[in-house]
Amino acid sequence: MTVYCWLFDNVLVDTGLGHMRNDVVAALDHERIDTILLTPSHEDHSGNAAALGRRHQAPVYAHPHTVRRVSRRFSMLPYRHLVWGQIQPLEALPLPDSVTSSHSRFVPIPTPGHSIDHMSFWVEEQGALFSGDLYLGDRIKYFRENEDIGQELASLRRVLALDVGMLLCGHRPHPTGGRERLARKLAFLEEFVGEVGRLQARGLDAEAIIKKAGWREARLVKWFTFGDASLVNMVRSAMRSLAN
Ligand SMILES: [Zn+2]
């Protein structure tokens, strides 16, 4: 999986994974970085925030939950440690209402769902949305255990009120047509929740819903993550959102 960090107008959004610390720090060494913003606290986004903040004397801003989480070493599931590496603890600051760079204004927009502390950043002058893990693809095949599909639907509807051209996703960016991409993901998730609801009304449980709908469990991902990421988690999240 490719992980992006975005440097725009002296503001760095996300910092990549700890396993690539030397490469990321070297790639940005001759750039001017005044401010660092984090989307979620996940270690593929926050892994090098401490090193880059120190190197560039730049403050790191994030959601208050992220601030608490990254202030000390946090425990990680073994697969996450293996793939991304540990993050170095850092002193981040809670996000202000907006961050001004030399030519632009970054407005933080809460977009929970993928995680409770997930933030996106909107730069209206450019029609650019730095969306972290909000988008990831038109269709997705699995959820981690603590993802919340109801919150994710609300977050997608929130950013669809914006005229997004550039969708600067943390893993699968689209330089144009961002709004269309976000709309496609919203439609996919709405349809998914609708189908789960229809099958649940017939008395089926999560496993039976997958079978009946003709979906396939992401077996390799489920195995590698010891069940942390799976299609059945996504179905269960849909069932929880329908119960609320
Ligand atoms: Zn990510």
PDB file of C-alpha atoms and ligand atoms in Angstrom:
ATOM      1  CA  MET A   1       0.000   0.000   0.000  1.00  0.00           C
ATOM      2  CA  THR A   2       1.350   3.425  -0.944  1.00  0.00           C
ATOM      3  CA  VAL A   3       1.291   6.053   1.801  1.00  0.00           C
ATOM      4  CA  TYR A   4       1.318   9.738   0.894  1.00  0.00           C
ATOM      5  CA  CYS A   5       2.434  12.781   2.885  1.00  0.00           C
ATOM      6  CA  TRP A   6       1.517  16.098   1.305  1.00  0.00           C
ATOM      7  CA  LEU A   7       3.655  19.233   1.389  1.00  0.00           C
ATOM      8  CA  PHE A   8       1.667  22.243   0.268  1.00  0.00           C
ATOM      9  CA  ASP A   9       2.613  25.862   0.838  1.00  0.00           C
ATOM     10  CA  ASN A  10       4.976  24.998   3.747  1.00  0.00           C
ATOM     11  CA  VAL A  11       2.316  22.907   5.475  1.00  0.00           C
ATOM     12  CA  LEU A  12       2.944  19.167   5.698  1.00  0.00           C
ATOM     13  CA  VAL A  13      -0.126  16.955   5.973  1.00  0.00           C
ATOM     14  CA  ASP A  14       0.803  13.539   7.420  1.00  0.00           C
ATOM     15  CA  THR A  15       4.258  12.132   7.904  1.00  0.00           C
ATOM     16  CA  GLY A  16       4.361   8.539   6.688  1.00  0.00           C
ATOM     17  CA  LEU A  17       5.322   5.356   8.483  1.00  0.00           C
ATOM     18  CA  GLY A  18       8.089   4.863  11.027  1.00  0.00           C
ATOM     19  CA  HIS A  19       9.727   2.104   8.965  1.00  0.00           C
ATOM     20  CA  MET A  20      10.555   4.721   6.295  1.00  0.00           C
ATOM     21  CA  ARG A  21      11.774   7.394   8.708  1.00  0.00           C
ATOM     22  CA  ASN A  22      15.217   7.921   7.144  1.00  0.00           C
ATOM     23  CA  ASP A  23      13.818   8.189   3.607  1.00  0.00           C
ATOM     24  CA  VAL A  24      10.993  10.541   4.566  1.00  0.00           C
ATOM     25  CA  VAL A  25      13.235  12.819   6.621  1.00  0.00           C
ATOM     26  CA  ALA A  26      15.845  12.893   3.823  1.00  0.00           C
ATOM     27  CA  ALA A  27      13.250  13.592   1.100  1.00  0.00           C
ATOM     28  CA  LEU A  28      11.957  16.604   3.014  1.00  0.00           C
ATOM     29  CA  ASP A  29      15.284  17.817   4.319  1.00  0.00           C
ATOM     30  CA  HIS A  30      15.646  20.771   1.939  1.00  0.00           C
ATOM     31  CA  GLU A  31      12.008  21.794   2.088  1.00  0.00           C
ATOM     32  CA  ARG A  32      10.604  24.477   4.329  1.00  0.00           C
ATOM     33  CA  ILE A  33       8.001  23.076   6.706  1.00  0.00           C
ATOM     34  CA  ASP A  34       6.304  25.581   9.023  1.00  0.00           C
ATOM     35  CA  THR A  35       3.414  23.447  10.255  1.00  0.00           C
ATOM     36  CA  ILE A  36       2.573  19.726  10.401  1.00  0.00           C
ATOM     37  CA  LEU A  37      -1.040  18.500  10.392  1.00  0.00           C
ATOM     38  CA  LEU A  38      -2.149  14.925  11.094  1.00  0.00           C
ATOM     39  CA  THR A  39      -5.289  13.233   9.731  1.00  0.00           C
ATOM     40  CA  PRO A  40      -5.737  10.139  12.013  1.00  0.00           C
ATOM     41  CA  SER A  41      -3.386   9.013  14.774  1.00  0.00           C
ATOM     42  CA  HIS A  42      -2.675   5.812  12.840  1.00  0.00           C
ATOM     43  CA  GLU A  43       0.997   5.056  12.546  1.00  0.00           C
ATOM     44  CA  ASP A  44       1.113   5.221   8.730  1.00  0.00           C
ATOM     45  CA  HIS A  45       0.180   8.926   9.057  1.00  0.00           C
ATOM     46  CA  SER A  46       1.860   9.956  12.303  1.00  0.00           C
ATOM     47  CA  GLY A  47       4.951   7.718  12.217  1.00  0.00           C
ATOM     48  CA  ASN A  48       7.487  10.469  11.523  1.00  0.00           C
ATOM     49  CA  ALA A  49       5.773  13.484  13.073  1.00  0.00           C
ATOM     50  CA  ALA A  50       8.212  13.610  16.008  1.00  0.00           C
ATOM     51  CA  ALA A  51      11.320  13.425  13.797  1.00  0.00           C
ATOM     52  CA  LEU A  52      10.056  15.960  11.230  1.00  0.00           C
ATOM     53  CA  GLY A  53       8.719  18.337  13.895  1.00  0.00           C
ATOM     54  CA  ARG A  54      12.126  18.346  15.582  1.00  0.00           C
ATOM     55  CA  ARG A  55      14.112  18.647  12.351  1.00  0.00           C
ATOM     56  CA  HIS A  56      12.044  21.580  11.027  1.00  0.00           C
ATOM     57  CA  GLN A  57      11.125  23.138  14.381  1.00  0.00           C
ATOM     58  CA  ALA A  58       7.526  22.892  13.248  1.00  0.00           C
ATOM     59  CA  PRO A  59       4.489  22.505  15.532  1.00  0.00           C
ATOM     60  CA  VAL A  60       2.369  19.372  14.977  1.00  0.00           C
ATOM     61  CA  TYR A  61      -1.410  19.869  15.181  1.00  0.00           C
ATOM     62  CA  ALA A  62      -3.983  17.102  15.492  1.00  0.00           C
ATOM     63  CA  HIS A  63      -7.354  16.092  16.943  1.00  0.00           C
ATOM     64  CA  PRO A  64      -7.276  16.142  20.807  1.00  0.00           C
ATOM     65  CA  HIS A  65      -7.571  12.335  20.870  1.00  0.00           C
ATOM     66  CA  THR A  66      -4.546  12.055  18.561  1.00  0.00           C
ATOM     67  CA  VAL A  67      -2.653  14.514  20.775  1.00  0.00           C
ATOM     68  CA  ARG A  68      -3.211  12.227  23.781  1.00  0.00           C
ATOM     69  CA  ARG A  69      -2.548   9.028  21.860  1.00  0.00           C
ATOM     70  CA  VAL A  70       0.799  10.083  20.374  1.00  0.00           C
ATOM     71  CA  SER A  71       2.083  11.654  23.589  1.00  0.00           C
ATOM     72  CA  ARG A  72       3.367   8.252  24.721  1.00  0.00           C
ATOM     73  CA  ARG A  73       4.231   4.925  23.178  1.00  0.00           C
ATOM     74  CA  PHE A  74       0.971   3.172  22.431  1.00  0.00           C
ATOM     75  CA  SER A  75       0.489  -0.546  22.081  1.00  0.00           C
ATOM     76  CA  MET A  76      -0.045  -1.757  18.541  1.00  0.00           C
ATOM     77  CA  LEU A  77      -1.354  -5.004  17.156  1.00  0.00           C
ATOM     78  CA  PRO A  78       1.585  -7.125  15.909  1.00  0.00           C
ATOM     79  CA  TYR A  79       0.696  -6.771  12.211  1.00  0.00           C
ATOM     80  CA  ARG A  80       0.585  -2.982  12.476  1.00  0.00           C
ATOM     81  CA  HIS A  81       3.980  -2.972  14.176  1.00  0.00           C
ATOM     82  CA  LEU A  82       5.356  -5.232  11.464  1.00  0.00           C
ATOM     83  CA  VAL A  83       3.960  -3.270   8.510  1.00  0.00           C
ATOM     84  CA  TRP A  84       4.351   0.321   9.707  1.00  0.00           C
ATOM     85  CA  GLY A  85       6.698   0.358  12.683  1.00  0.00           C
ATOM     86  CA  GLN A  86       6.380   2.080  16.016  1.00  0.00           C
ATOM     87  CA  ILE A  87       5.816   5.832  16.239  1.00  0.00           C
ATOM     88  CA  GLN A  88       8.050   8.008  18.393  1.00  0.00           C
ATOM     89  CA  PRO A  89       6.055   9.834  21.089  1.00  0.00           C
ATOM     90  CA  LEU A  90       5.626  13.547  20.472  1.00  0.00           C
ATOM     91  CA  GLU A  91       4.049  16.652  21.914  1.00  0.00           C
ATOM     92  CA  ALA A  92       1.333  17.580  19.437  1.00  0.00           C
ATOM     93  CA  LEU A  93      -1.107  20.468  19.882  1.00  0.00           C
ATOM     94  CA  PRO A  94      -4.894  20.520  19.454  1.00  0.00           C
ATOM     95  CA  LEU A  95      -5.956  21.935  16.106  1.00  0.00           C
ATOM     96  CA  PRO A  96      -6.893  25.608  15.907  1.00  0.00           C
ATOM     97  CA  ASP A  97      -9.975  26.689  13.875  1.00  0.00           C
ATOM     98  CA  SER A  98      -7.737  27.173  10.864  1.00  0.00           C
ATOM     99  CA  VAL A  99      -4.060  27.181   9.894  1.00  0.00           C
ATOM    100  CA  THR A 100      -2.840  29.941   7.638  1.00  0.00           C
ATOM    101  CA  SER A 101       0.105  29.366   5.301  1.00  0.00           C
ATOM    102  CA  SER A 102       1.700  31.963   3.015  1.00  0.00           C
ATOM    103  CA  HIS A 103      -1.015  31.706   0.351  1.00  0.00           C
ATOM    104  CA  SER A 104      -3.767  29.513   1.762  1.00  0.00           C
ATOM    105  CA  ARG A 105      -5.941  28.634   4.700  1.00  0.00           C
ATOM    106  CA  PHE A 106      -6.303  25.055   5.912  1.00  0.00           C
ATOM    107  CA  VAL A 107      -9.628  24.437   7.635  1.00  0.00           C
ATOM    108  CA  PRO A 108      -9.823  21.266   9.781  1.00  0.00           C
ATOM    109  CA  ILE A 109     -13.018  19.254   9.238  1.00  0.00           C
ATOM    110  CA  PRO A 110     -13.866  16.423  11.643  1.00  0.00           C
ATOM    111  CA  THR A 111     -14.426  13.295   9.547  1.00  0.00           C
ATOM    112  CA  PRO A 112     -14.694  10.386  12.019  1.00  0.00           C
ATOM    113  CA  GLY A 113     -15.593   6.853  10.981  1.00  0.00           C
ATOM    114  CA  HIS A 114     -12.295   5.253  10.006  1.00  0.00           C
ATOM    115  CA  SER A 115     -11.209   6.311  13.508  1.00  0.00           C
ATOM    116  CA  ILE A 116     -12.789   8.585  16.094  1.00  0.00           C
ATOM    117  CA  ASP A 117      -9.985  11.156  15.721  1.00  0.00           C
ATOM    118  CA  HIS A 118      -9.978  11.325  11.940  1.00  0.00           C
ATOM    119  CA  MET A 119      -9.608  14.852  10.514  1.00  0.00           C
ATOM    120  CA  SER A 120      -9.593  16.160   6.952  1.00  0.00           C
ATOM    121  CA  PHE A 121      -8.243  19.542   5.862  1.00  0.00           C
ATOM    122  CA  TRP A 122      -9.955  21.797   3.345  1.00  0.00           C
ATOM    123  CA  VAL A 123      -8.136  24.453   1.305  1.00  0.00           C
ATOM    124  CA  GLU A 124     -10.924  26.316  -0.433  1.00  0.00           C
ATOM    125  CA  GLU A 125      -8.768  28.483  -2.748  1.00  0.00           C
ATOM    126  CA  GLN A 126      -7.423  25.304  -4.353  1.00  0.00           C
ATOM    127  CA  GLY A 127     -10.545  23.143  -4.044  1.00  0.00           C
ATOM    128  CA  ALA A 128      -8.245  20.688  -2.285  1.00  0.00           C
ATOM    129  CA  LEU A 129      -9.296  18.227   0.406  1.00  0.00           C
ATOM    130  CA  PHE A 130      -6.554  16.435   2.340  1.00  0.00           C
ATOM    131  CA  SER A 131      -8.667  13.456   3.289  1.00  0.00           C
ATOM    132  CA  GLY A 132      -6.352  11.005   5.095  1.00  0.00           C
ATOM    133  CA  ASP A 133      -8.227   7.671   5.210  1.00  0.00           C
ATOM    134  CA  LEU A 134     -11.730   9.017   4.578  1.00  0.00           C
ATOM    135  CA  TYR A 135     -11.874   7.946   0.923  1.00  0.00           C
ATOM    136  CA  LEU A 136      -9.403   5.076   0.204  1.00  0.00           C
ATOM    137  CA  GLY A 137     -11.364   3.914  -2.838  1.00  0.00           C
ATOM    138  CA  ASP A 138     -14.802   3.969  -4.498  1.00  0.00           C
ATOM    139  CA  ARG A 139     -15.474   0.582  -2.925  1.00  0.00           C
ATOM    140  CA  ILE A 140     -13.834  -0.977   0.082  1.00  0.00           C
ATOM    141  CA  LYS A 141     -13.819  -4.596   1.138  1.00  0.00           C
ATOM    142  CA  TYR A 142     -13.096  -4.618   4.869  1.00  0.00           C
ATOM    143  CA  PHE A 143     -13.254  -2.621   8.086  1.00  0.00           C
ATOM    144  CA  ARG A 144     -11.094  -2.716  11.156  1.00  0.00           C
ATOM    145  CA  GLU A 145     -12.860  -3.674  14.361  1.00  0.00           C
ATOM    146  CA  ASN A 146     -13.363  -0.131  15.692  1.00  0.00           C
ATOM    147  CA  GLU A 147     -14.463   1.562  12.472  1.00  0.00           C
ATOM    148  CA  ASP A 148     -17.907   3.135  12.437  1.00  0.00           C
ATOM    149  CA  ILE A 149     -19.796   3.068   9.150  1.00  0.00           C
ATOM    150  CA  GLY A 150     -22.539   5.392  10.449  1.00  0.00           C
ATOM    151  CA  GLN A 151     -19.997   8.069  11.310  1.00  0.00           C
ATOM    152  CA  GLU A 152     -18.233   7.513   7.994  1.00  0.00           C
ATOM    153  CA  LEU A 153     -21.463   8.098   6.051  1.00  0.00           C
ATOM    154  CA  ALA A 154     -22.023  11.347   7.965  1.00  0.00           C
ATOM    155  CA  SER A 155     -18.416  12.430   7.300  1.00  0.00           C
ATOM    156  CA  LEU A 156     -18.729  11.754   3.568  1.00  0.00           C
ATOM    157  CA  ARG A 157     -21.967  13.766   3.429  1.00  0.00           C
ATOM    158  CA  ARG A 158     -20.216  16.592   5.306  1.00  0.00           C
ATOM    159  CA  VAL A 159     -17.351  16.894   2.801  1.00  0.00           C
ATOM    160  CA  LEU A 160     -19.725  16.502  -0.152  1.00  0.00           C
ATOM    161  CA  ALA A 161     -21.038  19.945   0.757  1.00  0.00           C
ATOM    162  CA  LEU A 162     -17.645  21.244  -0.448  1.00  0.00           C
ATOM    163  CA  ASP A 163     -16.595  21.772  -4.034  1.00  0.00           C
ATOM    164  CA  VAL A 164     -13.733  19.247  -3.901  1.00  0.00           C
ATOM    165  CA  GLY A 165     -11.584  19.086  -7.019  1.00  0.00           C
ATOM    166  CA  MET A 166      -8.289  17.638  -5.761  1.00  0.00           C
ATOM    167  CA  LEU A 167      -8.842  14.689  -3.457  1.00  0.00           C
ATOM    168  CA  LEU A 168      -5.560  14.272  -1.621  1.00  0.00           C
ATOM    169  CA  CYS A 169      -6.193  10.875  -0.058  1.00  0.00           C
ATOM    170  CA  GLY A 170      -3.490   9.340   2.142  1.00  0.00           C
ATOM    171  CA  HIS A 171      -3.363   6.238  -0.052  1.00  0.00           C
ATOM    172  CA  ARG A 172      -5.248   6.751  -3.336  1.00  0.00           C
ATOM    173  CA  PRO A 173      -5.317  10.394  -4.415  1.00  0.00           C
ATOM    174  CA  HIS A 174      -7.248  11.860  -7.351  1.00  0.00           C
ATOM    175  CA  PRO A 175      -5.897  15.147  -8.737  1.00  0.00           C
ATOM    176  CA  THR A 176      -9.290  15.999 -10.277  1.00  0.00           C
ATOM    177  CA  GLY A 177     -12.904  14.961  -9.828  1.00  0.00           C
ATOM    178  CA  GLY A 178     -12.611  14.504  -6.070  1.00  0.00           C
ATOM    179  CA  ARG A 179     -16.235  15.236  -5.322  1.00  0.00           C
ATOM    180  CA  GLU A 180     -17.370  12.574  -7.777  1.00  0.00           C
ATOM    181  CA  ARG A 181     -15.096  10.020  -6.094  1.00  0.00           C
ATOM    182  CA  LEU A 182     -16.428  10.867  -2.642  1.00  0.00           C
ATOM    183  CA  ALA A 183     -19.988  10.606  -3.976  1.00  0.00           C
ATOM    184  CA  ARG A 184     -19.221   7.161  -5.413  1.00  0.00           C
ATOM    185  CA  LYS A 185     -17.892   5.932  -2.086  1.00  0.00           C
ATOM    186  CA  LEU A 186     -20.941   7.339  -0.279  1.00  0.00           C
ATOM    187  CA  ALA A 187     -23.296   5.609  -2.743  1.00  0.00           C
ATOM    188  CA  PHE A 188     -21.403   2.319  -2.336  1.00  0.00           C
ATOM    189  CA  LEU A 189     -21.587   2.435   1.472  1.00  0.00           C
ATOM    190  CA  GLU A 190     -25.270   3.449   1.437  1.00  0.00           C
ATOM    191  CA  GLU A 191     -26.068   0.534  -0.824  1.00  0.00           C
ATOM    192  CA  PHE A 192     -24.017  -1.801   1.386  1.00  0.00           C
ATOM    193  CA  VAL A 193     -25.836  -0.711   4.567  1.00  0.00           C
ATOM    194  CA  GLY A 194     -29.180  -0.991   2.742  1.00  0.00           C
ATOM    195  CA  GLU A 195     -28.441  -4.580   1.680  1.00  0.00           C
ATOM    196  CA  VAL A 196     -27.293  -5.521   5.192  1.00  0.00           C
ATOM    197  CA  GLY A 197     -30.556  -4.047   6.539  1.00  0.00           C
ATOM    198  CA  ARG A 198     -32.703  -6.022   4.076  1.00  0.00           C
ATOM    199  CA  LEU A 199     -30.980  -9.303   4.912  1.00  0.00           C
ATOM    200  CA  GLN A 200     -30.917  -8.643   8.635  1.00  0.00           C
ATOM    201  CA  ALA A 201     -34.687  -8.103   8.523  1.00  0.00           C
ATOM    202  CA  ARG A 202     -34.938 -11.693   7.273  1.00  0.00           C
ATOM    203  CA  GLY A 203     -33.295 -12.860  10.475  1.00  0.00           C
ATOM    204  CA  LEU A 204     -29.771 -13.446   9.143  1.00  0.00           C
ATOM    205  CA  ASP A 205     -26.627 -12.839  11.215  1.00  0.00           C
ATOM    206  CA  ALA A 206     -23.445 -11.202   9.877  1.00  0.00           C
ATOM    207  CA  GLU A 207     -21.864 -14.389   8.501  1.00  0.00           C
ATOM    208  CA  ALA A 208     -25.124 -15.484   6.873  1.00  0.00           C
ATOM    209  CA  ILE A 209     -25.608 -12.022   5.358  1.00  0.00           C
ATOM    210  CA  ILE A 210     -22.222 -12.285   3.619  1.00  0.00           C
ATOM    211  CA  LYS A 211     -23.146 -15.681   2.193  1.00  0.00           C
ATOM    212  CA  LYS A 212     -26.616 -14.679   1.079  1.00  0.00           C
ATOM    213  CA  ALA A 213     -25.414 -11.429  -0.547  1.00  0.00           C
ATOM    214  CA  GLY A 214     -22.749 -13.356  -2.459  1.00  0.00           C
ATOM    215  CA  TRP A 215     -19.920 -11.268  -0.976  1.00  0.00           C
ATOM    216  CA  ARG A 216     -16.506 -12.719  -0.253  1.00  0.00           C
ATOM    217  CA  GLU A 217     -14.647 -12.369   3.027  1.00  0.00           C
ATOM    218  CA  ALA A 218     -11.203 -10.720   2.631  1.00  0.00           C
ATOM    219  CA  ARG A 219      -9.629 -13.918   3.974  1.00  0.00           C
ATOM    220  CA  LEU A 220      -5.972 -13.052   3.536  1.00  0.00           C
ATOM    221  CA  VAL A 221      -6.383  -9.644   5.169  1.00  0.00           C
ATOM    222  CA  LYS A 222      -8.428 -11.182   7.992  1.00  0.00           C
ATOM    223  CA  TRP A 223      -5.791 -13.837   8.569  1.00  0.00           C
ATOM    224  CA  PHE A 224      -2.844 -11.423   8.438  1.00  0.00           C
ATOM    225  CA  THR A 225      -4.489  -8.956  10.838  1.00  0.00           C
ATOM    226  CA  PHE A 226      -5.694 -11.678  13.256  1.00  0.00           C
ATOM    227  CA  GLY A 227      -9.270 -10.652  12.480  1.00  0.00           C
ATOM    228  CA  ASP A 228      -8.751  -6.916  13.075  1.00  0.00           C
ATOM    229  CA  ALA A 229      -9.687  -6.137   9.458  1.00  0.00           C
ATOM    230  CA  SER A 230     -12.448  -8.094   7.736  1.00  0.00           C
ATOM    231  CA  LEU A 231     -15.670  -7.917   5.767  1.00  0.00           C
ATOM    232  CA  VAL A 232     -17.597  -9.343   8.697  1.00  0.00           C
ATOM    233  CA  ASN A 233     -16.497  -6.306  10.772  1.00  0.00           C
ATOM    234  CA  MET A 234     -17.911  -4.065   8.054  1.00  0.00           C
ATOM    235  CA  VAL A 235     -21.227  -5.943   8.096  1.00  0.00           C
ATOM    236  CA  ARG A 236     -21.369  -5.744  11.909  1.00  0.00           C
ATOM    237  CA  SER A 237     -20.664  -2.017  11.784  1.00  0.00           C
ATOM    238  CA  ALA A 238     -23.568  -1.619   9.327  1.00  0.00           C
ATOM    239  CA  MET A 239     -25.811  -3.633  11.686  1.00  0.00           C
ATOM    240  CA  ARG A 240     -24.809  -1.380  14.614  1.00  0.00           C
ATOM    241  CA  SER A 241     -25.496   1.771  12.574  1.00  0.00           C
ATOM    242  CA  LEU A 242     -28.954   0.415  11.637  1.00  0.00           C
ATOM    243  CA  ALA A 243     -29.737  -0.270  15.301  1.00  0.00           C
ATOM    244  CA  ASN A 244     -28.994   3.362  16.247  1.00  0.00           C
TER     245      ASN A 244
HETATM  246 ZN    ZN B   1      -3.927   5.252   6.331  1.00  0.00          ZN
END
